Amino acid sequence: MFEKLKQLTATGCLAVALGLAGLTFAPVVWAATAQSDAAQVKLLASHLPDVKTQAEKAGGYTAKDLQLKTTAHQITITIIGSVLNKGGDAARLAQASKTVSAVVAAIVDKPEFSQIPVIHLDYVTATGNKGRAVQKIDFFQTPTGLFVLHKT
C-alpha cells in the first residue's frame, strides 16, 4: 500500500494517507437494504462532534473557523476566513489533504460512514450572503479505500 501511495504522489495525485496510518477503509456499495438517507444522516450526527474536533486540530482551526456537515453520502467541510485564502492553490490543497486525513482517521473504524464516498472542502471568505467561495476541493474514495484529490 505504501508503494501505491508513493506512485500516486509521484504522479501529482494527492492521496489522503490512510495507508500511512496502516488503515484500510472498505467502501460499501449502496443497496436496497441500506438505511434511508434521513436515517443514515441521523446515525452519523452522533459522531460529527469528534470528527469536527479532529479536523480542527489537523488544520489548526478554531470551532468558529470550521463547519462540518454530512449527507448520507458526503462529508462537507467549510473553512471560513482562512489565512490561506490569500495564498495559492498549492497551500490550500496541502492543508486540505491534512484535514481530510484527520477526518478519514476519525471515521475509518465507524461502519456508519462506510457509504461516504466523497469528502468536500470549501474555502470561503465568510458564511452567508457576505461570503464568497475561494476554492472548492473534492476527495473521492477509490476502490482501495483511499480518498484522493479529484482533479478537474
mmCIF file of C-alpha atoms in Angstrom:
data_model
loop_
_atom_site.group_PDB
_atom_site.id
_atom_site.type_symbol
_atom_site.label_atom_id
_atom_site.label_comp_id
_atom_site.label_asym_id
_atom_site.label_seq_id
_atom_site.Cartn_x
_atom_site.Cartn_y
_atom_site.Cartn_z
ATOM 1 C CA MET A 1 0.000 0.000 0.000
ATOM 2 C CA PHE A 2 2.877 2.404 0.759
ATOM 3 C CA GLU A 3 4.288 1.780 -2.707
ATOM 4 C CA LYS A 4 0.925 2.632 -4.287
ATOM 5 C CA LEU A 5 0.748 5.808 -2.190
ATOM 6 C CA LYS A 6 4.233 6.807 -3.410
ATOM 7 C CA GLN A 7 3.160 6.197 -7.017
ATOM 8 C CA LEU A 8 0.041 8.329 -6.611
ATOM 9 C CA THR A 9 2.006 11.138 -5.004
ATOM 10 C CA ALA A 10 4.770 10.939 -7.627
ATOM 11 C CA THR A 11 2.206 11.336 -10.415
ATOM 12 C CA GLY A 12 0.833 14.516 -8.857
ATOM 13 C CA CYS A 13 -2.213 12.910 -7.280
ATOM 14 C CA LEU A 14 -2.591 13.903 -3.630
ATOM 15 C CA ALA A 15 -3.591 10.735 -1.812
ATOM 16 C CA VAL A 16 -5.039 11.009 1.634
ATOM 17 C CA ALA A 17 -2.837 8.891 3.790
ATOM 18 C CA LEU A 18 -4.962 6.072 5.047
ATOM 19 C CA GLY A 19 -2.052 3.859 4.114
ATOM 20 C CA LEU A 20 0.351 5.950 6.176
ATOM 21 C CA ALA A 21 -1.564 5.031 9.292
ATOM 22 C CA GLY A 22 -1.922 1.409 8.191
ATOM 23 C CA LEU A 23 -5.679 1.843 7.929
ATOM 24 C CA THR A 24 -7.993 0.328 5.382
ATOM 25 C CA PHE A 25 -11.447 1.573 4.594
ATOM 26 C CA ALA A 26 -13.585 -0.818 2.602
ATOM 27 C CA PRO A 27 -16.363 1.025 0.806
ATOM 28 C CA VAL A 28 -19.829 -0.455 0.956
ATOM 29 C CA VAL A 29 -21.860 -0.180 -2.207
ATOM 30 C CA TRP A 30 -25.355 1.180 -1.727
ATOM 31 C CA ALA A 31 -28.051 -1.481 -1.747
ATOM 32 C CA ALA A 32 -31.838 -1.519 -1.472
ATOM 33 C CA THR A 33 -31.448 -2.827 2.068
ATOM 34 C CA ALA A 34 -29.388 0.203 3.111
ATOM 35 C CA GLN A 35 -30.985 2.639 5.519
ATOM 36 C CA SER A 36 -32.843 5.615 4.154
ATOM 37 C CA ASP A 37 -30.772 8.756 3.695
ATOM 38 C CA ALA A 38 -32.551 10.512 6.569
ATOM 39 C CA ALA A 39 -31.892 7.620 8.937
ATOM 40 C CA GLN A 40 -28.261 7.481 7.809
ATOM 41 C CA VAL A 41 -27.720 11.203 8.436
ATOM 42 C CA LYS A 42 -29.249 10.856 11.900
ATOM 43 C CA LEU A 43 -26.921 7.944 12.646
ATOM 44 C CA LEU A 44 -23.871 9.945 11.521
ATOM 45 C CA ALA A 45 -24.824 13.005 13.588
ATOM 46 C CA SER A 46 -23.681 11.489 16.876
ATOM 47 C CA HIS A 47 -20.122 11.154 15.534
ATOM 48 C CA LEU A 48 -19.811 14.619 13.989
ATOM 49 C CA PRO A 49 -18.502 16.494 17.063
ATOM 50 C CA ASP A 50 -15.491 14.143 17.305
ATOM 51 C CA VAL A 51 -14.875 14.253 13.549
ATOM 52 C CA LYS A 52 -15.069 18.070 13.627
ATOM 53 C CA THR A 53 -12.620 18.240 16.538
ATOM 54 C CA GLN A 54 -10.116 16.076 14.653
ATOM 55 C CA ALA A 55 -10.453 18.259 11.531
ATOM 56 C CA GLU A 56 -9.926 21.422 13.613
ATOM 57 C CA LYS A 57 -6.794 20.010 15.247
ATOM 58 C CA ALA A 58 -5.288 18.882 11.941
ATOM 59 C CA GLY A 59 -5.860 22.224 10.252
ATOM 60 C CA GLY A 60 -5.110 24.436 13.234
ATOM 61 C CA TYR A 61 -8.634 25.861 13.159
ATOM 62 C CA THR A 62 -10.952 27.007 15.930
ATOM 63 C CA ALA A 63 -14.572 25.887 16.238
ATOM 64 C CA LYS A 64 -15.759 29.093 14.562
ATOM 65 C CA ASP A 65 -13.340 28.670 11.629
ATOM 66 C CA LEU A 66 -14.616 25.280 10.533
ATOM 67 C CA GLN A 67 -18.079 23.924 9.850
ATOM 68 C CA LEU A 68 -18.761 20.260 9.196
ATOM 69 C CA LYS A 69 -21.949 18.714 7.913
ATOM 70 C CA THR A 70 -22.901 15.483 6.267
ATOM 71 C CA THR A 71 -25.426 13.963 3.968
ATOM 72 C CA ALA A 72 -25.835 10.221 3.667
ATOM 73 C CA HIS A 73 -23.092 10.122 1.036
ATOM 74 C CA GLN A 74 -20.839 13.156 1.525
ATOM 75 C CA ILE A 75 -18.995 14.999 4.265
ATOM 76 C CA THR A 76 -18.670 18.740 3.664
ATOM 77 C CA ILE A 77 -16.075 20.812 5.494
ATOM 78 C CA THR A 78 -16.308 24.595 5.234
ATOM 79 C CA ILE A 79 -13.243 26.570 6.251
ATOM 80 C CA ILE A 80 -14.152 30.183 6.954
ATOM 81 C CA GLY A 81 -11.768 33.109 6.629
ATOM 82 C CA SER A 82 -8.560 31.083 6.409
ATOM 83 C CA VAL A 83 -5.284 32.961 6.013
ATOM 84 C CA LEU A 84 -4.698 30.543 3.126
ATOM 85 C CA ASN A 85 -7.493 32.267 1.178
ATOM 86 C CA LYS A 86 -4.943 34.891 0.108
ATOM 87 C CA GLY A 87 -2.343 32.308 -0.896
ATOM 88 C CA GLY A 88 -2.103 29.941 -3.804
ATOM 89 C CA ASP A 89 -3.944 26.732 -4.551
ATOM 90 C CA ALA A 90 -0.997 24.541 -3.522
ATOM 91 C CA ALA A 91 -1.061 25.703 0.109
ATOM 92 C CA ARG A 92 -4.823 25.154 0.358
ATOM 93 C CA LEU A 93 -4.537 21.703 -1.254
ATOM 94 C CA ALA A 94 -1.816 20.677 1.191
ATOM 95 C CA GLN A 95 -3.878 21.890 4.158
ATOM 96 C CA ALA A 96 -6.995 20.231 2.761
ATOM 97 C CA SER A 97 -5.119 16.925 2.496
ATOM 98 C CA LYS A 98 -4.106 17.137 6.164
ATOM 99 C CA THR A 99 -7.644 17.968 7.203
ATOM 100 C CA VAL A 100 -9.160 15.146 5.154
ATOM 101 C CA SER A 101 -6.575 12.708 6.519
ATOM 102 C CA ALA A 102 -7.729 13.579 10.048
ATOM 103 C CA VAL A 103 -11.372 13.162 9.082
ATOM 104 C CA VAL A 104 -10.668 9.781 7.492
ATOM 105 C CA ALA A 105 -8.752 8.642 10.566
ATOM 106 C CA ALA A 106 -11.746 9.651 12.702
ATOM 107 C CA ILE A 107 -14.295 7.733 10.588
ATOM 108 C CA VAL A 108 -12.336 4.744 9.295
ATOM 109 C CA ASP A 109 -13.382 2.372 12.083
ATOM 110 C CA LYS A 110 -17.003 3.543 12.155
ATOM 111 C CA PRO A 111 -19.201 1.431 9.851
ATOM 112 C CA GLU A 112 -21.805 4.213 9.831
ATOM 113 C CA PHE A 113 -19.516 6.150 7.477
ATOM 114 C CA SER A 114 -18.947 3.284 5.046
ATOM 115 C CA GLN A 115 -21.273 4.792 2.438
ATOM 116 C CA ILE A 116 -19.453 8.140 2.305
ATOM 117 C CA PRO A 117 -17.506 8.196 -0.988
ATOM 118 C CA VAL A 118 -16.873 11.976 -1.085
ATOM 119 C CA ILE A 119 -15.291 14.479 1.283
ATOM 120 C CA HIS A 120 -15.768 18.035 0.021
ATOM 121 C CA LEU A 121 -13.965 21.142 1.318
ATOM 122 C CA ASP A 122 -14.939 24.741 0.724
ATOM 123 C CA TYR A 123 -12.591 27.604 1.496
ATOM 124 C CA VAL A 124 -14.804 30.681 1.904
ATOM 125 C CA THR A 125 -14.239 34.292 2.944
ATOM 126 C CA ALA A 126 -17.316 34.325 5.208
ATOM 127 C CA THR A 127 -20.612 32.492 5.578
ATOM 128 C CA GLY A 128 -23.994 33.543 4.270
ATOM 129 C CA ASN A 129 -24.572 36.254 1.678
ATOM 130 C CA LYS A 130 -21.423 38.143 2.722
ATOM 131 C CA GLY A 131 -19.013 35.369 1.807
ATOM 132 C CA ARG A 132 -17.630 34.054 -1.410
ATOM 133 C CA ALA A 133 -16.030 30.752 -2.314
ATOM 134 C CA VAL A 134 -12.268 30.896 -2.730
ATOM 135 C CA GLN A 135 -11.731 27.239 -3.645
ATOM 136 C CA LYS A 136 -13.804 24.051 -3.668
ATOM 137 C CA ILE A 137 -11.961 20.754 -3.309
ATOM 138 C CA ASP A 138 -13.250 17.186 -3.594
ATOM 139 C CA PHE A 139 -11.654 13.961 -2.432
ATOM 140 C CA PHE A 140 -13.205 10.785 -3.839
ATOM 141 C CA GLN A 141 -12.835 7.354 -2.335
ATOM 142 C CA THR A 142 -11.077 4.811 -4.541
ATOM 143 C CA PRO A 143 -11.952 1.100 -4.607
ATOM 144 C CA THR A 144 -8.934 0.507 -2.335
ATOM 145 C CA GLY A 145 -10.389 2.854 0.290
ATOM 146 C CA LEU A 146 -8.056 5.841 -0.190
ATOM 147 C CA PHE A 147 -9.551 9.280 -0.544
ATOM 148 C CA VAL A 148 -7.770 11.055 -3.399
ATOM 149 C CA LEU A 149 -7.938 14.566 -4.714
ATOM 150 C CA HIS A 150 -10.331 14.861 -7.619
ATOM 151 C CA LYS A 151 -8.763 16.895 -10.383
ATOM 152 C CA THR A 152 -10.934 18.574 -12.983
#
